[in-house]
């Protein structure tokens, strides 16, 4: 079967660093996406990994290990506006499958 | 770049009526558009994949006669919820993809409330 696992909720402190993990088992692999979704809004694209390694984009970085079926999203210098759900999504053989999302709460 | 719009953003309708939602890619031609549904505090559920000029591919459990999809051009796809019922109340989101294996960009979503 196809499955994407990520923690349901996480809490972190403003200014700190947080890592959101994602593990996946899919039929085929053609890339992994991270999206940010604020409550009541549509997802916005954060990152795309297709090869192993770390992709850095400002305060956000995403890592992929295809052999382990594992990815993480790293958020640095957390700001209150980073409070949102973070969706891990994998493009399999024919379509993109979304994880249930991780609700990240930032405390002052 | 990569802007996707949806219209309307909010719909309230009576049970039994039909509702049409438009999804447009504003600054690129989308070979494929996708329709998702999201219930509160749940993840996105793919309903169907739509390719311009051909019939949509529906996911298992999604009724094609209830959720009509038309992809008339490379920049427009429409989803019509026919004979809407309260259980169809949800957040409907479309996304557009430039080419195969490209990133999907999401529209702002349409919140449907059926009374």
XYZ file of N, CA and C in Angstrom:
669
model
N 0.816 -1.191 0.000
C 0.000 0.000 0.000
C 0.856 1.250 0.000
N 0.199 2.393 -0.038
C 0.906 3.664 -0.051
C 0.605 4.382 1.253
N 1.651 4.923 1.842
C 1.485 5.533 3.144
C 2.500 6.650 3.347
N 2.035 7.735 3.930
C 2.923 8.839 4.289
C 2.661 9.171 5.745
N 3.701 9.156 6.566
C 3.563 9.410 7.995
C 4.320 10.662 8.405
N 3.656 11.485 9.158
C 4.291 12.645 9.755
C 3.586 12.911 11.080
N 4.291 13.554 12.039
C 3.651 13.786 13.339
C 2.429 14.685 13.182
N 1.452 14.455 14.036
C 0.206 15.218 13.948
C 0.399 16.659 14.409
N 1.102 16.823 15.510
C 1.279 18.164 16.067
C 2.684 18.329 16.623
N 3.176 19.569 16.553
C 4.449 19.919 17.161
C 4.344 21.331 17.705
N 5.118 21.595 18.730
C 5.170 22.930 19.313
C 6.627 23.359 19.406
N 6.899 24.614 19.102
C 8.259 25.131 19.180
C 8.216 26.586 19.635
N 9.381 27.093 19.989
C 9.484 28.444 20.526
C 9.974 29.411 19.450
N 9.450 30.600 19.478
C 9.876 31.651 18.553
C 11.390 31.818 18.605
N 12.012 31.885 17.433
C 13.460 32.036 17.357
C 14.230 30.738 17.324
N 13.573 29.647 17.648
C 14.245 28.339 17.709
C 14.231 27.658 16.345
N 14.658 26.392 16.361
C 14.697 25.559 15.159
C 13.780 24.357 15.379
N 13.069 23.942 14.354
C 12.231 22.754 14.469
C 12.401 21.891 13.222
N 12.364 20.584 13.434
C 12.484 19.635 12.326
C 11.223 18.788 12.268
N 10.583 18.776 11.107
C 9.370 17.987 10.912
C 9.733 16.812 10.015
N 9.537 15.620 10.526
C 9.910 14.416 9.790
C 8.755 13.840 8.980
N 9.121 13.140 7.931
C 8.134 12.491 7.069
C 8.731 11.187 6.557
N 8.005 10.101 6.737
C 8.418 8.829 6.147
C 7.345 8.388 5.178
N 7.769 7.676 4.132
C 6.809 7.331 3.097
C 7.073 5.938 2.541
N 5.988 5.343 2.080
C 6.047 4.087 1.327
C 5.076 4.257 0.175
N 5.603 4.327 -1.024
C 4.737 4.577 -2.186
C 5.098 3.663 -3.343
N 4.162 3.541 -4.259
C 4.412 2.803 -5.496
C 5.109 3.748 -6.457
N 6.403 3.617 -6.545
C 7.183 4.522 -7.382
C 7.504 5.802 -6.625
N 8.544 6.467 -7.076
C 8.928 7.730 -6.442
C 9.441 8.672 -7.519
N 8.791 9.841 -7.591
C 9.220 10.851 -8.554
C 9.301 12.220 -7.913
N 9.661 12.239 -6.618
C 9.867 13.528 -5.964
C 9.024 13.690 -4.712
N 9.518 14.512 -3.810
C 8.822 14.777 -2.555
C 8.672 16.278 -2.371
N 7.486 16.678 -1.969
C 7.162 18.098 -1.807
C 6.857 18.403 -0.346
N 7.134 19.629 0.038
C 6.634 20.163 1.296
C 5.797 21.409 0.971
N 4.623 21.449 1.605
C 3.727 22.591 1.451
C 3.403 23.136 2.832
N 3.144 24.437 2.871
C 2.669 25.088 4.095
C 1.209 25.453 3.900
N 0.413 25.203 4.915
C -1.000 25.554 4.815
C -1.451 26.237 6.097
N -1.819 27.505 5.983
C -2.400 28.208 7.109
C -3.876 27.856 7.194
N -4.417 27.955 8.398
C -5.803 27.569 8.634
C -6.739 28.304 7.686
N -7.591 27.549 7.021
C -8.575 28.134 6.137
C -8.059 28.570 4.784
N -6.790 28.286 4.514
C -6.211 28.697 3.235
C -5.715 27.475 2.471
N -5.410 27.677 1.208
C -4.865 26.592 0.379
C -3.370 26.428 0.660
N -2.817 25.290 0.338
C -1.373 25.057 0.542
C -0.524 25.942 -0.369
N 0.622 26.312 0.135
C 1.600 27.022 -0.689
C 2.882 26.207 -0.748
N 3.490 26.203 -1.905
C 4.673 25.392 -2.171
C 5.877 25.901 -1.382
N 6.575 24.960 -0.725
C 7.801 25.308 -0.004
C 9.039 24.738 -0.687
N 9.007 23.428 -0.978
C 10.228 22.810 -1.493
C 9.910 21.541 -2.261
N 10.896 21.134 -3.062
C 10.776 19.930 -3.881
C 12.125 19.231 -3.872
N 12.142 17.959 -3.488
C 13.362 17.149 -3.518
C 13.134 15.941 -4.402
N 14.057 15.699 -5.300
C 13.979 14.493 -6.109
C 15.256 13.664 -5.964
N 16.345 14.311 -5.589
C 17.600 13.611 -5.333
C 17.924 13.665 -3.842
N 18.719 12.720 -3.381
C 19.112 12.698 -1.980
C 19.892 13.950 -1.616
N 19.711 14.391 -0.377
C 20.487 15.516 0.100
C 19.619 16.628 0.631
N 20.283 17.725 0.925
C 19.646 18.869 1.560
C 19.470 20.009 0.566
N 18.256 20.540 0.536
C 17.960 21.715 -0.284
C 17.656 22.862 0.660
N 18.410 23.946 0.552
C 18.207 25.074 1.459
C 17.596 26.243 0.718
N 16.602 26.845 1.370
C 15.937 28.005 0.781
C 15.580 28.958 1.908
N 16.490 29.875 2.171
C 16.244 30.834 3.246
C 16.197 30.159 4.600
N 15.129 30.408 5.348
C 15.004 29.818 6.683
C 14.551 28.360 6.633
N 14.116 27.925 5.462
C 13.595 26.569 5.319
C 14.580 25.686 4.557
N 14.739 24.463 5.031
C 15.563 23.480 4.343
C 14.790 22.177 4.298
N 14.997 21.402 3.244
C 14.358 20.098 3.161
C 15.396 19.056 2.774
N 15.282 17.903 3.426
C 16.245 16.818 3.240
C 15.520 15.588 2.738
N 16.189 14.817 1.894
C 15.601 13.578 1.372
C 16.621 12.446 1.405
N 16.149 11.276 1.840
C 16.901 10.029 1.694
C 15.960 9.024 1.051
N 16.180 8.764 -0.221
C 15.291 7.855 -0.946
C 15.433 6.412 -0.447
N 16.640 6.021 -0.086
C 16.842 4.643 0.364
C 16.115 4.370 1.674
N 15.963 5.408 2.487
C 15.279 5.245 3.778
C 13.807 5.653 3.699
N 13.368 6.172 2.577
C 11.981 6.635 2.488
C 11.704 7.712 3.520
N 12.597 8.692 3.588
C 12.568 9.649 4.706
C 12.903 11.048 4.211
N 12.190 11.996 4.788
C 12.469 13.395 4.507
C 12.238 14.203 5.772
N 12.847 15.348 5.847
C 12.489 16.289 6.912
C 12.503 17.707 6.381
N 11.697 18.520 7.029
C 11.653 19.955 6.759
C 12.219 20.648 7.996
N 13.202 21.478 7.802
C 13.855 22.180 8.900
C 13.513 23.663 8.820
N 12.968 24.183 9.881
C 12.621 25.593 9.929
C 13.506 26.280 10.975
N 14.229 27.301 10.560
C 15.119 28.016 11.457
C 14.542 29.386 11.818
N 15.062 29.944 12.901
C 14.659 31.300 13.322
C 13.144 31.449 13.256
N 12.469 30.572 13.955
C 11.020 30.499 13.878
C 10.362 31.835 14.199
N 9.333 32.120 13.427
C 8.536 33.321 13.638
C 7.096 32.898 13.912
N 6.356 33.774 14.543
C 4.973 33.444 14.892
C 4.165 33.097 13.642
N 4.484 33.735 12.531
C 3.735 33.489 11.289
C 3.994 32.091 10.716
N 4.986 31.389 11.275
C 5.253 30.021 10.826
C 4.260 29.025 11.413
N 3.405 29.471 12.305
C 2.350 28.601 12.836
C 1.421 28.219 11.703
N 1.404 26.944 11.377
C 0.639 26.462 10.228
C 0.720 24.942 10.208
N 0.034 24.352 9.247
C 0.217 22.925 8.989
C 1.234 22.756 7.880
N 2.054 21.736 8.006
C 3.073 21.459 6.999
C 2.786 20.077 6.415
N 2.577 20.067 5.103
C 2.170 18.845 4.416
C 3.347 18.259 3.643
N 3.581 16.996 3.878
C 4.565 16.245 3.105
C 3.787 15.537 1.997
N 4.271 15.588 0.784
C 3.573 14.963 -0.338
C 4.577 14.265 -1.237
N 4.220 13.089 -1.705
C 5.109 12.307 -2.557
C 4.457 12.068 -3.902
N 5.207 12.319 -4.950
C 4.732 11.970 -6.283
C 5.128 10.524 -6.549
N 4.131 9.674 -6.652
C 4.394 8.270 -6.922
C 4.440 8.019 -8.407
N 4.014 6.832 -8.776
C 4.071 6.460 -10.187
C 3.098 7.279 -11.025
N 1.947 7.630 -10.429
C 0.921 8.276 -11.253
C 0.337 9.539 -10.643
N 0.508 9.778 -9.360
C -0.115 10.945 -8.755
C 0.624 11.340 -7.487
N 0.266 12.507 -6.982
C 0.850 12.996 -5.736
C -0.051 12.603 -4.578
N 0.555 12.053 -3.546
C -0.184 11.661 -2.351
C 0.263 12.554 -1.210
N -0.708 13.049 -0.457
C -0.412 13.963 0.642
C -0.469 13.240 1.981
N 0.438 13.604 2.870
C 0.339 13.169 4.246
C -0.746 13.961 4.957
N -1.032 13.584 6.174
C -2.110 14.246 6.928
C -1.722 15.615 7.444
N -0.423 15.926 7.375
C 0.010 17.246 7.801
C 0.433 17.284 9.257
N 1.343 18.181 9.554
C 1.818 18.419 10.920
C 1.436 19.830 11.315
N 0.632 19.946 12.366
C 0.231 21.287 12.850
C 1.309 21.811 13.776
N 1.965 22.860 13.344
C 3.047 23.456 14.116
C 2.553 24.708 14.832
N 2.726 24.715 16.138
C 2.347 25.880 16.944
C 3.618 26.533 17.462
N 3.707 27.841 17.312
C 4.869 28.586 17.779
C 4.463 29.389 19.009
N 5.208 29.232 20.063
C 4.917 29.987 21.286
C 5.981 31.074 21.451
N 5.577 32.217 22.032
C 6.508 33.351 22.185
C 7.684 33.003 23.099
N 5.286 34.259 -10.751
C 4.655 33.359 -11.685
C 3.907 32.234 -10.985
N 3.286 31.352 -11.771
C 2.562 30.186 -11.277
C 1.414 30.572 -10.353
N 0.531 31.408 -10.842
C -0.629 31.836 -10.058
C -1.860 31.095 -10.532
N -2.584 30.554 -9.561
C -3.818 29.831 -9.857
C -4.954 30.508 -9.105
N -6.034 30.779 -9.794
C -7.173 31.415 -9.135
C -8.357 30.458 -9.097
N -9.239 30.684 -8.148
C -10.472 29.930 -8.045
C -11.617 30.888 -7.803
N -12.765 30.523 -8.372
C -13.938 31.367 -8.190
C -15.176 30.497 -8.129
N -16.058 30.705 -7.180
C -15.986 31.703 -6.122
C -15.119 31.217 -4.961
N -14.854 32.085 -4.024
C -14.093 31.678 -2.847
C -15.014 31.114 -1.765
N -16.285 31.555 -1.806
C -17.262 31.102 -0.819
C -18.576 30.809 -1.535
N -19.220 29.716 -1.210
C -20.546 29.435 -1.760
C -21.428 28.871 -0.656
N -22.616 29.437 -0.535
C -23.638 28.870 0.344
C -24.836 28.564 -0.542
N -25.296 27.332 -0.507
C -26.403 26.970 -1.394
C -27.373 26.047 -0.668
N -28.539 25.908 -1.253
C -29.548 25.021 -0.696
C -29.314 23.597 -1.174
N -29.721 22.669 -0.382
C -29.600 21.263 -0.745
C -30.382 20.990 -2.035
N -29.768 20.253 -2.936
C -30.413 19.912 -4.197
C -29.984 20.769 -5.361
N -29.337 21.876 -5.095
C -28.878 22.746 -6.178
C -27.495 22.320 -6.653
N -27.087 22.866 -7.807
C -25.762 22.573 -8.354
C -24.868 23.787 -8.213
N -23.613 23.540 -7.998
C -22.643 24.614 -7.791
C -21.460 24.396 -8.725
N -21.059 25.455 -9.415
C -19.905 25.365 -10.318
C -18.743 26.151 -9.747
N -17.579 25.527 -9.736
C -16.362 26.165 -9.249
C -15.362 26.218 -10.397
N -14.779 27.385 -10.619
C -13.804 27.555 -11.698
C -12.387 27.605 -11.150
N -11.498 27.022 -11.908
C -10.078 27.047 -11.562
C -9.312 27.522 -12.790
N -8.524 28.578 -12.619
C -7.779 29.135 -13.748
C -6.297 29.271 -13.427
N -5.457 28.891 -14.372
C -4.033 29.194 -14.259
C -3.828 30.517 -14.981
N -3.334 31.518 -14.260
C -3.335 32.887 -14.779
C -2.124 33.214 -15.642
N -0.989 32.621 -15.361
C 0.214 33.031 -16.081
C 0.978 31.859 -16.678
N 0.297 30.730 -16.805
C 0.930 29.591 -17.478
C -0.177 28.673 -17.991
N 0.191 27.834 -18.922
C -0.758 26.871 -19.459
C -0.572 25.543 -18.730
N -1.634 25.083 -18.148
C -1.577 23.883 -17.324
C -2.024 22.666 -18.126
N -1.109 21.742 -18.305
C -1.488 20.528 -19.014
C -2.427 19.681 -18.179
N -2.256 19.772 -16.880
C -3.063 18.964 -15.967
C -3.529 19.808 -14.792
N -4.781 19.620 -14.432
C -5.309 20.260 -13.230
C -5.875 19.179 -12.332
N -5.828 19.443 -11.048
C -6.275 18.476 -10.060
C -7.333 19.118 -9.160
N -8.264 18.313 -8.739
C -9.280 18.779 -7.794
C -9.167 17.977 -6.501
N -9.090 18.721 -5.383
C -8.969 18.119 -4.069
C -10.141 18.566 -3.201
N -10.376 17.777 -2.179
C -11.361 18.148 -1.173
C -10.676 17.994 0.181
N -10.977 18.917 1.069
C -10.359 18.867 2.389
C -11.401 19.153 3.451
N -11.613 18.190 4.343
C -12.507 18.392 5.471
C -11.694 18.966 6.627
N -12.363 19.616 7.589
C -11.651 20.280 8.686
C -10.643 19.371 9.381
N -9.450 19.886 9.531
C -8.358 19.209 10.248
C -7.956 17.891 9.595
N -8.286 17.737 8.332
C -7.843 16.551 7.592
C -6.973 16.983 6.417
N -6.305 16.011 5.814
C -5.429 16.348 4.716
C -6.207 16.438 3.406
N -5.488 16.830 2.385
C -6.084 16.933 1.060
C -6.392 15.550 0.515
N -7.560 15.406 -0.063
C -7.936 14.152 -0.704
C -8.144 14.427 -2.183
N -7.371 13.760 -3.013
C -7.501 13.952 -4.450
C -8.832 13.380 -4.919
N -9.588 14.196 -5.651
C -10.865 13.743 -6.198
C -10.694 13.270 -7.641
N -9.987 14.082 -8.428
C -9.872 13.743 -9.842
C -8.721 14.493 -10.475
N -8.239 13.920 -11.555
C -7.189 14.536 -12.364
C -7.787 14.891 -13.708
N -7.523 16.114 -14.135
C -8.161 16.628 -15.337
C -7.122 17.054 -16.362
N -7.205 16.500 -17.551
C -6.327 16.896 -18.647
C -7.134 17.600 -19.730
N -6.579 18.653 -20.258
C -7.281 19.457 -21.251
C -7.718 18.611 -22.445
N -8.997 18.703 -22.746
C -9.537 18.034 -23.921
C -9.865 16.566 -23.751
N -9.686 16.046 -22.568
C -10.022 14.635 -22.351
C -10.830 14.477 -21.071
N -11.382 13.287 -20.898
C -12.198 13.047 -19.716
C -11.331 13.006 -18.461
N -11.916 13.454 -17.369
C -11.187 13.440 -16.105
C -11.047 12.017 -15.579
N -9.988 11.804 -14.829
C -9.770 10.521 -14.157
C -10.133 10.687 -12.696
N -11.130 9.932 -12.255
C -11.633 10.069 -10.902
C -10.981 9.050 -9.970
N -10.780 9.479 -8.736
C -10.249 8.562 -7.723
C -11.364 7.631 -7.259
N -10.934 6.521 -6.710
C -11.897 5.535 -6.222
C -12.791 6.163 -5.164
N -14.077 5.912 -5.299
C -15.026 6.429 -4.320
C -15.593 7.790 -4.657
N -15.096 8.428 -5.698
C -15.619 9.736 -6.109
C -16.588 9.527 -7.267
N -17.824 9.988 -7.100
C -18.851 9.767 -8.121
C -18.684 10.762 -9.262
N -18.401 10.258 -10.440
C -18.171 11.143 -11.581
C -19.438 11.846 -12.037
N -20.605 11.253 -11.773
C -21.844 11.910 -12.177
C -22.257 12.992 -11.195
N -21.693 12.948 -10.022
C -22.020 13.973 -9.027
C -21.025 15.132 -9.103
N -19.798 14.815 -9.372
C -18.748 15.833 -9.462
C -18.270 15.897 -10.912
N -18.920 16.789 -11.665
C -18.622 16.898 -13.091
C -17.427 17.815 -13.313
N -16.484 17.337 -14.073
C -15.282 18.124 -14.336
C -15.150 18.356 -15.825
N -14.924 19.614 -16.166
C -14.717 20.003 -17.555
C -13.409 20.775 -17.650
N -12.551 20.349 -18.541
C -11.262 21.025 -18.717
C -11.221 21.537 -20.150
N -11.855 22.691 -20.351
C -12.105 23.181 -21.698
C -10.873 23.754 -22.386
N -9.938 24.273 -21.599
C -8.748 24.879 -22.189
C -7.556 24.636 -21.279
N -6.389 25.060 -21.722
C -5.176 24.862 -20.939
C -5.101 25.783 -19.732
N -6.075 26.671 -19.572
C -6.045 27.581 -18.425
C -7.303 27.516 -17.568
N -8.249 26.649 -17.936
C -9.503 26.622 -17.199
C -10.016 25.206 -17.004
N -10.350 24.908 -15.759
C -11.045 23.671 -15.427
C -12.204 24.032 -14.506
N -13.326 23.352 -14.660
C -14.461 23.612 -13.786
C -14.911 22.328 -13.109
N -15.346 22.494 -11.864
C -15.919 21.397 -11.089
C -17.350 21.782 -10.752
N -18.288 20.948 -11.137
C -19.691 21.187 -10.811
C -20.152 20.122 -9.832
N -20.584 20.581 -8.676
C -21.160 19.675 -7.687
C -22.664 19.638 -7.953
N -23.144 18.526 -8.445
C -24.558 18.436 -8.817
C -25.389 17.929 -7.643
N -26.608 18.454 -7.545
C -27.531 18.051 -6.480
C -26.793 17.982 -5.139
N -26.287 19.122 -4.742
C -25.447 19.179 -3.538
C -26.252 18.825 -2.293
N -25.589 18.154 -1.374
C -26.163 17.806 -0.082
C -25.261 18.313 1.030
N -25.775 18.433 2.243
C -24.952 18.956 3.349
C -23.620 18.231 3.519
N -23.583 16.949 3.237
C -22.316 16.208 3.400
C -21.280 16.581 2.347
N -21.702 17.340 1.324
C -20.749 17.830 0.323
C -20.062 19.111 0.784
N -20.523 19.657 1.901
C -19.894 20.864 2.442
C -18.437 20.563 2.758
N -17.559 21.359 2.187
C -16.127 21.092 2.336
C -15.337 22.238 1.735
N -14.033 22.118 1.802
C -13.109 23.059 1.179
C -12.596 22.391 -0.091
N -12.901 22.965 -1.238
C -12.496 22.387 -2.519
C -11.324 23.200 -3.068
N -10.255 22.512 -3.389
C -9.045 23.191 -3.841
C -8.606 22.588 -5.168
N -8.259 23.443 -6.100
C -7.712 22.949 -7.354
C -6.218 23.237 -7.395
N -5.518 22.500 -8.203
C -4.113 22.800 -8.443
C -3.826 22.610 -9.925
N -2.787 23.271 -10.377
C -2.426 23.206 -11.792
C -0.954 22.873 -11.925
N -0.668 22.130 -12.966
C 0.691 21.647 -13.204
C 1.072 21.982 -14.633
N 2.261 22.539 -14.792
C 2.692 22.965 -16.117
C 2.925 21.758 -17.030
N 3.661 20.817 -16.543
C 3.978 19.636 -17.339
C 4.156 18.476 -16.387
N 4.239 17.288 -16.949
C 4.395 16.112 -16.113
C 5.649 16.243 -15.258
N 5.528 15.846 -14.007
C 6.620 15.885 -13.038
C 7.011 17.299 -12.616
N 6.169 18.253 -12.942
C 6.396 19.605 -12.452
C 5.638 19.810 -11.143
N 5.979 20.881 -10.450
C 5.318 21.214 -9.191
C 3.861 21.578 -9.434
N 3.012 21.200 -8.497
C 1.618 21.636 -8.532
C 1.490 22.941 -7.759
N 0.753 23.861 -8.330
C 0.468 25.127 -7.657
C -1.021 25.190 -7.366
N -1.332 25.566 -6.123
C -2.710 25.492 -5.678
C -3.454 26.814 -5.834
N -4.728 26.697 -6.113
C -5.609 27.852 -6.048
C -5.935 28.152 -4.594
N -6.605 29.254 -4.337
C -6.907 29.671 -2.958
C -8.016 28.868 -2.301
N -8.694 28.034 -3.067
C -9.740 27.194 -2.487
C -11.118 27.829 -2.536
N -12.126 26.969 -2.497
C -13.536 27.392 -2.466
C -14.201 26.676 -1.306
N -14.768 27.467 -0.429
C -15.445 26.868 0.719
C -16.926 26.740 0.380
N -17.433 25.519 0.386
C -18.825 25.240 0.039
C -19.597 24.841 1.280
N -20.715 25.522 1.487
C -21.607 25.174 2.585
C -22.986 24.890 1.999
N -23.468 23.683 2.183
C -24.774 23.282 1.669
C -25.739 23.194 2.847
N -26.813 23.971 2.740
C -27.771 24.020 3.855
C -28.888 23.001 3.691
